[in-house]
Coordinates of C-alpha atoms in Angstrom, one line a residue:
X200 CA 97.2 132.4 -61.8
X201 CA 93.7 133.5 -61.5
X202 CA 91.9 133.6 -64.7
X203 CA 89.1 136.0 -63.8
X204 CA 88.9 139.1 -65.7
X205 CA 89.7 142.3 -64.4
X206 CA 86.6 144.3 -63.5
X207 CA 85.6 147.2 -65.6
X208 CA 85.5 150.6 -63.9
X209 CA 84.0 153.4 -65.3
X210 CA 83.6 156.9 -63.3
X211 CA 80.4 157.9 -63.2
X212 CA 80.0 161.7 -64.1
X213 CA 78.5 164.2 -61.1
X214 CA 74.7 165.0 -61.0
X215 CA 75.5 168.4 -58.7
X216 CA 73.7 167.8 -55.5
X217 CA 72.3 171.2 -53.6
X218 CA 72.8 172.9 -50.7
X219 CA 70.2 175.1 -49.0
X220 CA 72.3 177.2 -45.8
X221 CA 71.2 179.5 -43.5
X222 CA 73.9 181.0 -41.4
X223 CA 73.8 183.9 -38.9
X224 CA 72.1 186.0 -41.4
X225 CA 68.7 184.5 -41.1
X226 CA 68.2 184.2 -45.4
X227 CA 68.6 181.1 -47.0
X228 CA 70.7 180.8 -50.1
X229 CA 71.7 177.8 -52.6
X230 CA 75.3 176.1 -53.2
X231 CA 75.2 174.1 -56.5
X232 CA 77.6 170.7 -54.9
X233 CA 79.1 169.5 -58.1
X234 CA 82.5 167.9 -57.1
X235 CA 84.4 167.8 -53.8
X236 CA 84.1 170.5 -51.7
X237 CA 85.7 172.8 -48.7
X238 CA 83.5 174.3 -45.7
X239 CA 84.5 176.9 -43.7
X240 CA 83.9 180.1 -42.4
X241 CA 84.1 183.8 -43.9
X242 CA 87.3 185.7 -43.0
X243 CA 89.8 187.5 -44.4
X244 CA 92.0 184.9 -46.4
X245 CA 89.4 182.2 -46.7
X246 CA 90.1 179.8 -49.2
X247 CA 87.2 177.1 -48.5
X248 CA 84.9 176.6 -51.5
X249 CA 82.1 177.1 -49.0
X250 CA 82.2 180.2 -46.6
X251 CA 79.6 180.9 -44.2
X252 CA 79.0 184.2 -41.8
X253 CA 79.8 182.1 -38.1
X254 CA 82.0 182.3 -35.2
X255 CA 81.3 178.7 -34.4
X256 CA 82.3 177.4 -37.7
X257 CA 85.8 176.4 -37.9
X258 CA 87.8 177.8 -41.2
X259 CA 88.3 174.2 -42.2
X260 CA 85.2 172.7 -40.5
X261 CA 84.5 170.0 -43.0
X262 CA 84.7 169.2 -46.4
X263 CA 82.1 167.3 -49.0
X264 CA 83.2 164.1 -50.8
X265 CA 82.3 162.9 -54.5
X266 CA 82.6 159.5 -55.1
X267 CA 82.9 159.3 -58.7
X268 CA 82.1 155.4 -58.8
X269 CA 78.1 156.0 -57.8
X270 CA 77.8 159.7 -58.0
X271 CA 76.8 160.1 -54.3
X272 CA 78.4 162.6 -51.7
X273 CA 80.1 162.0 -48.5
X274 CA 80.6 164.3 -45.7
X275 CA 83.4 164.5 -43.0
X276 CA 83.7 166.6 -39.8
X277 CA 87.7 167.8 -39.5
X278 CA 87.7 167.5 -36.1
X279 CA 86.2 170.5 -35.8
X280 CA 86.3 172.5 -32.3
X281 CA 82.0 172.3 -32.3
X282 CA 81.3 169.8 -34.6
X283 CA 78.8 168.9 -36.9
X284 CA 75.7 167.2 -36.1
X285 CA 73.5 165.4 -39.1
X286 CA 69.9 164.3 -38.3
X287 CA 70.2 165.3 -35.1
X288 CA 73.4 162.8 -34.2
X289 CA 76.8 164.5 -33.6
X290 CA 79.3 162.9 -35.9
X291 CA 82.4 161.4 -33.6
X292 CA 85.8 161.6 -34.1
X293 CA 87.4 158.5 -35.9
X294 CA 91.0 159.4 -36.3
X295 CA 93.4 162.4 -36.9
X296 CA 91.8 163.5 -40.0
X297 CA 88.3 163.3 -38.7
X298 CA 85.0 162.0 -38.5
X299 CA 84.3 158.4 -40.5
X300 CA 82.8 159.7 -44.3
X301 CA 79.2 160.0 -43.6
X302 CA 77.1 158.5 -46.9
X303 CA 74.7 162.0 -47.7
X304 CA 71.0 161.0 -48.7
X305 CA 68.4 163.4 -50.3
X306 CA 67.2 165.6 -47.1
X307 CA 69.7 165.0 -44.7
X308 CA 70.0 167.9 -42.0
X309 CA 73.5 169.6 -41.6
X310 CA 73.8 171.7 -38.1
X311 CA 76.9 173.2 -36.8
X312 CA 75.8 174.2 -33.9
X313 CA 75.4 173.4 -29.5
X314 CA 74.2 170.3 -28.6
X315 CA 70.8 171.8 -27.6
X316 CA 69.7 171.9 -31.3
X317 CA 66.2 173.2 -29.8
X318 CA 67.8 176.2 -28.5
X319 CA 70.4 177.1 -31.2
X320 CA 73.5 178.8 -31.2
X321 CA 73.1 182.8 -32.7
X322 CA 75.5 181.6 -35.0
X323 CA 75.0 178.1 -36.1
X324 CA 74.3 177.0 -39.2
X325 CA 72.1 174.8 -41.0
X326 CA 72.6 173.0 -44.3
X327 CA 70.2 170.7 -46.1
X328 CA 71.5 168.5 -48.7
X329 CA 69.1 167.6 -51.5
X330 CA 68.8 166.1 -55.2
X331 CA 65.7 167.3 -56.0
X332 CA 66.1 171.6 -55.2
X333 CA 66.3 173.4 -58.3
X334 CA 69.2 176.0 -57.5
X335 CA 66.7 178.8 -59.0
X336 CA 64.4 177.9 -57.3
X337 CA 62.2 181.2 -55.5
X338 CA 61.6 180.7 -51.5
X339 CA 58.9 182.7 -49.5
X340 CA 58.9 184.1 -46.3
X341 CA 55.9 185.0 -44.1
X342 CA 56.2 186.1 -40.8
X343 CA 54.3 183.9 -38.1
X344 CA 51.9 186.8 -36.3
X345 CA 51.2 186.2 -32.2
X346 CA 47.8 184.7 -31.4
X347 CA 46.9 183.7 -34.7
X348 CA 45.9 180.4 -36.5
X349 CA 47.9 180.4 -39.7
X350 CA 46.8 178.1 -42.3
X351 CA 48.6 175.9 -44.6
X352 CA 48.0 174.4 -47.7
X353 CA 46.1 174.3 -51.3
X354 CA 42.8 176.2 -49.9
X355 CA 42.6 179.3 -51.6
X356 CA 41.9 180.7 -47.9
X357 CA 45.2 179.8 -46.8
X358 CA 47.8 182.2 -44.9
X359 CA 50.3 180.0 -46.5
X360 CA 49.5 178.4 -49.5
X361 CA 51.3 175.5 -51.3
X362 CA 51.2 175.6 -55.0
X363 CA 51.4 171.6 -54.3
X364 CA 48.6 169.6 -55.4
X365 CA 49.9 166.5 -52.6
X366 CA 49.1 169.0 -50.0
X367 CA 45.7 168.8 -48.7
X368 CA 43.5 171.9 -49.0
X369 CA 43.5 172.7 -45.2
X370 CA 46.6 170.4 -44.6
X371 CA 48.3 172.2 -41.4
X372 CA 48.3 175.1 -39.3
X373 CA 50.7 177.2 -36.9
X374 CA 50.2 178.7 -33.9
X375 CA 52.4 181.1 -31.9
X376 CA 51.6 182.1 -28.3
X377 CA 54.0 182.5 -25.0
X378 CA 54.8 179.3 -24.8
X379 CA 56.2 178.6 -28.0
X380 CA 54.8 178.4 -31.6
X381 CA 52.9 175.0 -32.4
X382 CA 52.3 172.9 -35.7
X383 CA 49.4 171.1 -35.7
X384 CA 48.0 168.3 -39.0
X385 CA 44.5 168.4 -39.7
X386 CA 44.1 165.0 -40.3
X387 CA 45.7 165.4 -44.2
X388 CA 46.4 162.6 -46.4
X389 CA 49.9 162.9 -46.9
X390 CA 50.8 163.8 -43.5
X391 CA 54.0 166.2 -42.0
X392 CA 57.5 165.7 -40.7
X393 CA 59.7 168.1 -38.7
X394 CA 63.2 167.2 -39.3
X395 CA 62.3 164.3 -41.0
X396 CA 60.5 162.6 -37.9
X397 CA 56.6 162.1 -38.6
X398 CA 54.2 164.4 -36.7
X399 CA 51.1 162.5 -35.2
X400 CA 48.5 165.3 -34.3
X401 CA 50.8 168.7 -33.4
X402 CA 54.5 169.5 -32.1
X403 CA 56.1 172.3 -30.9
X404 CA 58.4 173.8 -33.3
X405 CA 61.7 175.7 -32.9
X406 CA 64.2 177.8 -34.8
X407 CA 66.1 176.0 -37.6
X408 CA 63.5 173.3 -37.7
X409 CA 62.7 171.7 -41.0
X410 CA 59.4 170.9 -42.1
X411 CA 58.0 168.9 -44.6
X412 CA 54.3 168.7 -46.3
X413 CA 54.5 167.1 -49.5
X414 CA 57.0 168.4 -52.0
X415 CA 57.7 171.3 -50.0
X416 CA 60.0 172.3 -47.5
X417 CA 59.5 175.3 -44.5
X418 CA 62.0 176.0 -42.4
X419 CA 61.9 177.9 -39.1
X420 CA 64.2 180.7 -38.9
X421 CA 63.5 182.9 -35.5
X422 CA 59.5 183.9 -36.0
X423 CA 59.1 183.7 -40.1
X424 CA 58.4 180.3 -42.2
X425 CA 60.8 180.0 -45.0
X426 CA 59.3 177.7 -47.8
X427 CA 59.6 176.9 -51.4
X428 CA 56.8 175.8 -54.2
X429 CA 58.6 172.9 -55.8
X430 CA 55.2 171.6 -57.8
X431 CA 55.8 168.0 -58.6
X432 CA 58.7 165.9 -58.1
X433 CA 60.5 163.2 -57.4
X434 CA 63.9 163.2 -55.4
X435 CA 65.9 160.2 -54.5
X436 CA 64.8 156.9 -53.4
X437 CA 67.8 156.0 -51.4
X438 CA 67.7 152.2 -49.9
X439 CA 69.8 151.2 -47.2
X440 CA 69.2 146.9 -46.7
X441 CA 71.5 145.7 -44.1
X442 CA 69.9 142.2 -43.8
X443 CA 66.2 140.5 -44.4
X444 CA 65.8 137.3 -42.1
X445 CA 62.4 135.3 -41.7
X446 CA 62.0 132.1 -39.5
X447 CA 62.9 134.3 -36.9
X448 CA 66.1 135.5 -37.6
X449 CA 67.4 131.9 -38.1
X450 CA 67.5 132.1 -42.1
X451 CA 69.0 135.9 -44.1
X452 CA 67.4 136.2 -47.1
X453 CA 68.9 139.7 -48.5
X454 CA 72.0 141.2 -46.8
X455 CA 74.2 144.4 -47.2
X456 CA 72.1 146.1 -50.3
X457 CA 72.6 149.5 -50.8
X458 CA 72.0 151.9 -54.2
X459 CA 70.4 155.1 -54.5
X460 CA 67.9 155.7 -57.4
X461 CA 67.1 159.4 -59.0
X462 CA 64.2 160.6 -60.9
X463 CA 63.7 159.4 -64.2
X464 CA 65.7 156.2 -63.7
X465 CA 64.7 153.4 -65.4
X466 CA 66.1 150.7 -63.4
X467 CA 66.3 146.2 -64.2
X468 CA 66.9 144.3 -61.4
X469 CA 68.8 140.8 -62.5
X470 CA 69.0 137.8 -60.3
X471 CA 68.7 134.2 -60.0
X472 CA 66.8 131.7 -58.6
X473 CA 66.9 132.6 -54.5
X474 CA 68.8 135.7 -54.8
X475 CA 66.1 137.9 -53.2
X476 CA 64.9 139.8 -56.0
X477 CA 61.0 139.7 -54.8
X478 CA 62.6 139.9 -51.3
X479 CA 64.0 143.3 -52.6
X480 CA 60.5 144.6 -54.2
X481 CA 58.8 143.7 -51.0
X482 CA 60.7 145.7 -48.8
X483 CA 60.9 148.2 -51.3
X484 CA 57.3 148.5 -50.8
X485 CA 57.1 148.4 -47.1
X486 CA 55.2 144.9 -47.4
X487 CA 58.1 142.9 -46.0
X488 CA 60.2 145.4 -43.9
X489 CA 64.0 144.9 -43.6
X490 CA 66.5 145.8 -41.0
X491 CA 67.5 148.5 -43.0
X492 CA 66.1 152.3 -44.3
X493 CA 64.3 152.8 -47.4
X494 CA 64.0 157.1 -47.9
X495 CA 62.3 158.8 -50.6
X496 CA 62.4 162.4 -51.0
X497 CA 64.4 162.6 -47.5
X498 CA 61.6 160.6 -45.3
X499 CA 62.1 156.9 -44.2
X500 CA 59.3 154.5 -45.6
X501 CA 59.4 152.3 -42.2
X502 CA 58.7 155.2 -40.2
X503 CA 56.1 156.9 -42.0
X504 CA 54.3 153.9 -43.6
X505 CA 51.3 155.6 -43.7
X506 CA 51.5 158.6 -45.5
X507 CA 54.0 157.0 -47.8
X508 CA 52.7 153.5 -48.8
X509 CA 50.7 155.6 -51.9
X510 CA 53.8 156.9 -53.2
X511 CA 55.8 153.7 -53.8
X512 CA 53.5 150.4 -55.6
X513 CA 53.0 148.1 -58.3
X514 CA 52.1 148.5 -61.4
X515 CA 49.7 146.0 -63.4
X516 CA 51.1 143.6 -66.2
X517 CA 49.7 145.9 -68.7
X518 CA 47.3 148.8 -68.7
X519 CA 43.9 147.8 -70.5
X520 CA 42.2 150.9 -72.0
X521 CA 38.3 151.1 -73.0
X522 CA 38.5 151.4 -76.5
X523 CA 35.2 153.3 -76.8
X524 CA 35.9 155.9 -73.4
X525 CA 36.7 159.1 -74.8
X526 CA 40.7 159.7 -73.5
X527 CA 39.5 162.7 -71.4
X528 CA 36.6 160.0 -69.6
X529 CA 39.3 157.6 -69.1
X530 CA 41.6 159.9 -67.5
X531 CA 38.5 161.3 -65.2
X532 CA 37.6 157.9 -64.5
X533 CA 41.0 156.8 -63.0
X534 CA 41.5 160.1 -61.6
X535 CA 38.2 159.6 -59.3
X536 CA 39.8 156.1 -58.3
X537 CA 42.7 157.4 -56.9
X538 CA 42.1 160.9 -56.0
X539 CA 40.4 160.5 -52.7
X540 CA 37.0 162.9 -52.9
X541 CA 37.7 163.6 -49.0
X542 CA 40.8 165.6 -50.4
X543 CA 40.0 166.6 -53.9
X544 CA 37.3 168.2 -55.4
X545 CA 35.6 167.6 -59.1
X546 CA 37.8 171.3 -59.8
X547 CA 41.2 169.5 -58.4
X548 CA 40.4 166.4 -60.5
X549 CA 40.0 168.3 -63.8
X550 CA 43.2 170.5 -63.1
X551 CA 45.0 167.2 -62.9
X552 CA 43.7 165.7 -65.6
X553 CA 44.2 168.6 -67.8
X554 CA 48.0 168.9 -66.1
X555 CA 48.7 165.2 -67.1
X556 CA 47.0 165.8 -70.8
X557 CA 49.1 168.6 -71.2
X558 CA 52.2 166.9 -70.2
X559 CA 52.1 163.7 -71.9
X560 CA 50.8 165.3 -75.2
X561 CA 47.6 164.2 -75.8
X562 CA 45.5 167.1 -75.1
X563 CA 44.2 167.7 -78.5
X564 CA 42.7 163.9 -78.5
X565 CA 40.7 164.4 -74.7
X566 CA 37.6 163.9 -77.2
X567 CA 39.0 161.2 -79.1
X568 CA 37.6 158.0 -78.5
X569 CA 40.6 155.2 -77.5
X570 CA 40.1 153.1 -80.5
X571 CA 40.4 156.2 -82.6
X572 CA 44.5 156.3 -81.4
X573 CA 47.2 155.4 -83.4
X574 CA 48.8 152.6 -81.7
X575 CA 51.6 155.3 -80.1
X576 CA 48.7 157.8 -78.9
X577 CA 47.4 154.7 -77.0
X578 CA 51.3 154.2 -75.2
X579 CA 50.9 158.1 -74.5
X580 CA 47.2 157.7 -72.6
X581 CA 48.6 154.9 -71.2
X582 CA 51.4 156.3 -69.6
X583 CA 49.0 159.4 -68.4
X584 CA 46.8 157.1 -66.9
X585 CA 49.7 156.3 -65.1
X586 CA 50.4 159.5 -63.7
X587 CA 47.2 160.7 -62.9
X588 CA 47.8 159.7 -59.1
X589 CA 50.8 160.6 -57.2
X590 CA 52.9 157.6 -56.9
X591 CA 56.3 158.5 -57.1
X592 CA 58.3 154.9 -57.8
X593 CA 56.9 152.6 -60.0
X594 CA 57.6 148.4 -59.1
X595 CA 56.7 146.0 -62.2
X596 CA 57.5 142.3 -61.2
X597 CA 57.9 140.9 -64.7
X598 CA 55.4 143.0 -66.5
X599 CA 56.6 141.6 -70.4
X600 CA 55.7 138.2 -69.1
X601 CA 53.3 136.2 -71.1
X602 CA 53.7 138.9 -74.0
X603 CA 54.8 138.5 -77.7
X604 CA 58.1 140.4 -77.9
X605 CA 56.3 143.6 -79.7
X606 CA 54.3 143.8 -76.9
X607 CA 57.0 143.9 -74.3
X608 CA 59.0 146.6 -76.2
X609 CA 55.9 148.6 -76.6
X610 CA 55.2 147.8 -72.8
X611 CA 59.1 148.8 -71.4
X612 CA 58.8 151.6 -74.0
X613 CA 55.6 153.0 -71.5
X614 CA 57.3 152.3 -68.6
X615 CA 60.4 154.1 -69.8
X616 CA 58.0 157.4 -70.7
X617 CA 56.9 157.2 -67.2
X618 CA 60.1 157.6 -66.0
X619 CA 60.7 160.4 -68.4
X620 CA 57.9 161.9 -66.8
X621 CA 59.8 162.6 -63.8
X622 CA 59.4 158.9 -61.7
X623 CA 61.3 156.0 -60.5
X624 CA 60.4 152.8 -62.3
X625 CA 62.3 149.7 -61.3
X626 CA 61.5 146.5 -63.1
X627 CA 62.1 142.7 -62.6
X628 CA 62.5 140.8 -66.2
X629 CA 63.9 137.9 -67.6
X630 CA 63.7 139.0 -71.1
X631 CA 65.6 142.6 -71.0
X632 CA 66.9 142.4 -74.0
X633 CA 63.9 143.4 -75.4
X634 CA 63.9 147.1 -73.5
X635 CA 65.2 148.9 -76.6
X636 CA 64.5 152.3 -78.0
X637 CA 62.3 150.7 -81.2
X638 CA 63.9 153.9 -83.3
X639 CA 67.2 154.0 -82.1
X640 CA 67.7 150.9 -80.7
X641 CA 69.5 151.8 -77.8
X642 CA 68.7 150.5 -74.0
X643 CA 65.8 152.1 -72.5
X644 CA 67.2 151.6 -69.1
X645 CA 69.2 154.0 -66.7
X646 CA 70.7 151.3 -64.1
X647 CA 71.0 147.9 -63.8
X648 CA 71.1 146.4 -60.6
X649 CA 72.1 142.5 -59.9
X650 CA 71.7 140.7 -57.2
X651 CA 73.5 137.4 -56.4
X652 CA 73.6 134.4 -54.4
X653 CA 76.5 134.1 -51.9
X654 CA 78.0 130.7 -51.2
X655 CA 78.7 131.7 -48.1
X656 CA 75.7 132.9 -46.2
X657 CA 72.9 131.4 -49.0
X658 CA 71.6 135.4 -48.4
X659 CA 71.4 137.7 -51.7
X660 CA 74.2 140.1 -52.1
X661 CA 74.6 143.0 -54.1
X662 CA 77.1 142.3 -57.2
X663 CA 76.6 145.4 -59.2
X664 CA 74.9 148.4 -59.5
X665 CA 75.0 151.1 -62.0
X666 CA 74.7 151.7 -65.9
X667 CA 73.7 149.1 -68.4
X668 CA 76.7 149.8 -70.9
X669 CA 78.7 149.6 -67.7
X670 CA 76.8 146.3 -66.6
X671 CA 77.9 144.8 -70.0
X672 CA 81.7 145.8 -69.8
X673 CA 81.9 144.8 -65.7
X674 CA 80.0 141.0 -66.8
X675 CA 82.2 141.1 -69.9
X676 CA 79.3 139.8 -72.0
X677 CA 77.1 141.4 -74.9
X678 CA 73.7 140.7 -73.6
X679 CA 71.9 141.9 -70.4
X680 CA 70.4 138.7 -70.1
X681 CA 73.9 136.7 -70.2
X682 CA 74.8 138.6 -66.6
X683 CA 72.6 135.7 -65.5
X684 CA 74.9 133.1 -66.5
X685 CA 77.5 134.9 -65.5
X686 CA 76.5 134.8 -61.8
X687 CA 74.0 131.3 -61.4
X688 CA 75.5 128.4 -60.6
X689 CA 76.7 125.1 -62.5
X690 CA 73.6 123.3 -62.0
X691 CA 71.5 125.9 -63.3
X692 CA 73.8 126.3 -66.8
X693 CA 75.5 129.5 -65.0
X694 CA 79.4 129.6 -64.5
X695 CA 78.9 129.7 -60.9
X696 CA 81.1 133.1 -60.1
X697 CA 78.0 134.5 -57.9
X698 CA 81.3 134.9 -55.6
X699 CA 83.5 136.6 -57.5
X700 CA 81.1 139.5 -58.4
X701 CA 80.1 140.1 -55.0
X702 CA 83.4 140.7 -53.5
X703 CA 84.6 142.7 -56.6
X704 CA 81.6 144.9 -55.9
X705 CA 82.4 145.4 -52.6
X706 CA 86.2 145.8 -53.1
X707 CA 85.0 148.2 -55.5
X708 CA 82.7 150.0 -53.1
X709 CA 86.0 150.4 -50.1
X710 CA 85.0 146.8 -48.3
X711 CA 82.2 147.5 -46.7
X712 CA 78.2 149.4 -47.1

């Protein structure tokens, strides 16, 4: 008899998804996606939960999937007369039910349409499923004239103009003529995508495409420019690892990882010696790129390097602050390092500062000299100086180590207000225990993610992912950092079942990624 424990199980409750649909009537509207869910079309006697104006929709077309044990969303084509295409890729058939579940991700692109998708149907469909749309949120239209240059982005000049500070000033422009309307970049910083492929120099454009600059979203419906003003914000950073070799290809260092992380998670990655937890952060980062995705906000990492590599970095052990730099200074100071001046003026550098000031909660002390703070008004500039740029996910590699233990709460307790502040923070470290609320003493982190050490491959696997308090019940232990012993092996003072949690994870998961 097997004297393993059974593995804990907890569902996790629904963060409702959104989705933005445009149908034969030409006007987007929003579908709050909060458990599983019915598509079909309108007619009389419809009893989908989603209903959309098209002939080419079947009246049981698909239906959206929960999965309660990582809160993500599934969809599934019912064999449906015209199918659905996502991405671009018509889903096949699998079996009599329908297509294989198809794992969502923040900006995938729903059509139900003809295989030309540059040439669409008069009654397709499009749906685009996000995590980061408010469902009040306000879209504009503007109508693309003939002949014209129309401008996008921050300028106040602008025929379209963002109310998004990580669009350029004079970021893109459109141009319509008899051959087709045209979207050229004007060498911004953060760069464009049209349906969520990169755009090096201009692109024709065509009706239902989505673009994206930034935080926002404009989608092409017939000759107007549907787009939103989300201001700042942070998605989902959805990674998809299928394996990480080196020597080439002869030795797999990381191998079926797959987790999705939402703004303001706080997230600990556990794992032992060789289980690939640096492996992880690198190809997190772009720095060692896997065979794999990595997707924030809806746009790979690997295929748009470029723009992207500012959004997703390290931070340093511990933020040093000038003690006698006024807060405002220090702010400014940072803000000139990594707001490029060939994108932002002196008058977008203030606005940002005074934006960050305002949001942290330190406005009132911009005059105060640092060594004038209380020792929680320095955690608070801290954290500001933090978000003064525009990095979205935040990577510490054992950023308590070396530190006295009030130091590392007061340094998880910053990193855990940055996440608050809308970002993604993942952190590697060997003393988590330490990452509690100092008031409350409760665990400052969101998810914990383990890694472990197969026996069978020597790669790193995946052996859990999800809530701390869940972490705890699944290890059966009282401590975050007794997972570790838990999962290293015998000759390392572990129990050696790196095994056993990996396959219960996967079981747990429906046998495969």
């Amino acid at each position: 008899m097997s004297e393993e424990k059974t593995v804990y199980y907890s569902p996790v409750a629904v963060r409702p998804a959104t989705l933005l649909i445009i149908d034969k009537r030409n006007i987007p509207y929003l579908v709050s996606l909060d458990r599983d869910m019915t598509l079909g079309r309108e007619y009389p006697g419809a009893d989908t939960n989603i209903r959309v104006q098209s002939l080419i929709t079947g009246r049981r077309h698909g239906e959206f999937i929960h999965d309660d044990s990582d809160d993500s969303f599934y969809y599934i084509d019912n064999n449906s007369t015209n199918g659905t295409y996502i991405n671009g890729v018509k889903l096949p058939p699998y079996n009599a039910r329908g297509s294989k579940a198809y794992k969502l991700w923040d900006g995938d692109i729903i059509r139900i349409d003809r295989k030309t998708l540059n040439n669409p149907h008069p009654e397709s469909v499009l749906i685009l499923f996000s995590r980061s749309f408010d469902p009040n949120e306000q879209w504009q239209s503007f109508r693309i004239p003939h002949m014209t240059r129309v401008s996008i982005g921050r300028g106040e000049n602008s025929m379209i103009r963002l109310q998004d500070i990580m669009a350029s000033r004079d970021h893109a422009y459109l141009y319509r003529d008899e051959c087709g309307t045209f979207l050229y970049d004007c060498n911004s910083q953060n760069g464009l995508s049209v349906n969520g492929q990169q755009v090096e120099g201009g692109v024709q454009i065509f009706n239902r495409d989505v673009i994206r600059i930034a935080n926002t979203m404009l989608i092409v419906i017939g000759d107007k420019i549907y787009y939103n003003n989300p201001g700042e914000k942070v998605g989902a950073l959805s990674v998809h690892i299928r394996s990480k070799t080196v020597n080439f290809g002869r030795k797999t260092l990381l191998k079926d990882v797959r987790f999705q992380a939402d703004t303001r998670d706080f997230i600990l990655i556990l794992g032992g010696s060789g289980a690939g937890k640096t492996t992880l952060v690198n190809a997190i980062l772009g720095d060692g790129k896997a065979d794999g995705e990595v997707i924030l906000d809806g746009l790979d990492l690997y295929k748009n390097f470029k723009t992207m590599k500012s959004q997703i970095g390290l931070v340093p052990q511990f933020i040093n602050l000038r003690l006698n730099d006024k807060v405002r200074q220090t702010l400014m100071d940072i803000a000139d390092i990594k707001l490029d001046r060939k994108y932002y003026s002196k008058e977008d550098k203030i606005h940002r500062v005074d934006e960050v000031l305002n949001r942290v909660g330190v406005k009132s002390l911009e005059n105060h000299l640092i060594r004038q703070l209380s020792g929680g008004q320095k955690k608070k500039v801290s954290v500001a100086a933090q978000l003064v740029g525009f990095q979205k996910v935040f990577i510490c590699d054992e950023p308590d180590s070396g530190l006295d233990a009030a130091s590392r709460v007061q340094q998880m307790e910053i990193l855990k207000e940055i996440a608050d502040n809308g970002k993604i923070v993942m952190v590697i470290s060997h003393e988590p225990d330490d990452a509690v609320n100092s008031a409350t003493n409760e665990i400052l982190f969101t998810k914990v993610l383990v890694l472990a050490k197969s026996s069978m491959d020597n790669a790193g696997h995946l052996a859990f992912f999800g809530s701390p308090y869940d972490a705890l019940d699944y290890f059966g232990v009282t401590r975050l950092q007794d997972i570790m012993k838990e999962i290293n092996p015998d000759f390392e003072g572990g129990k050696g079942k790196a095994d056993f949690y990996i396959n219960k994870y996967l079981e747990q998961k429906g046998g495969s990624f």
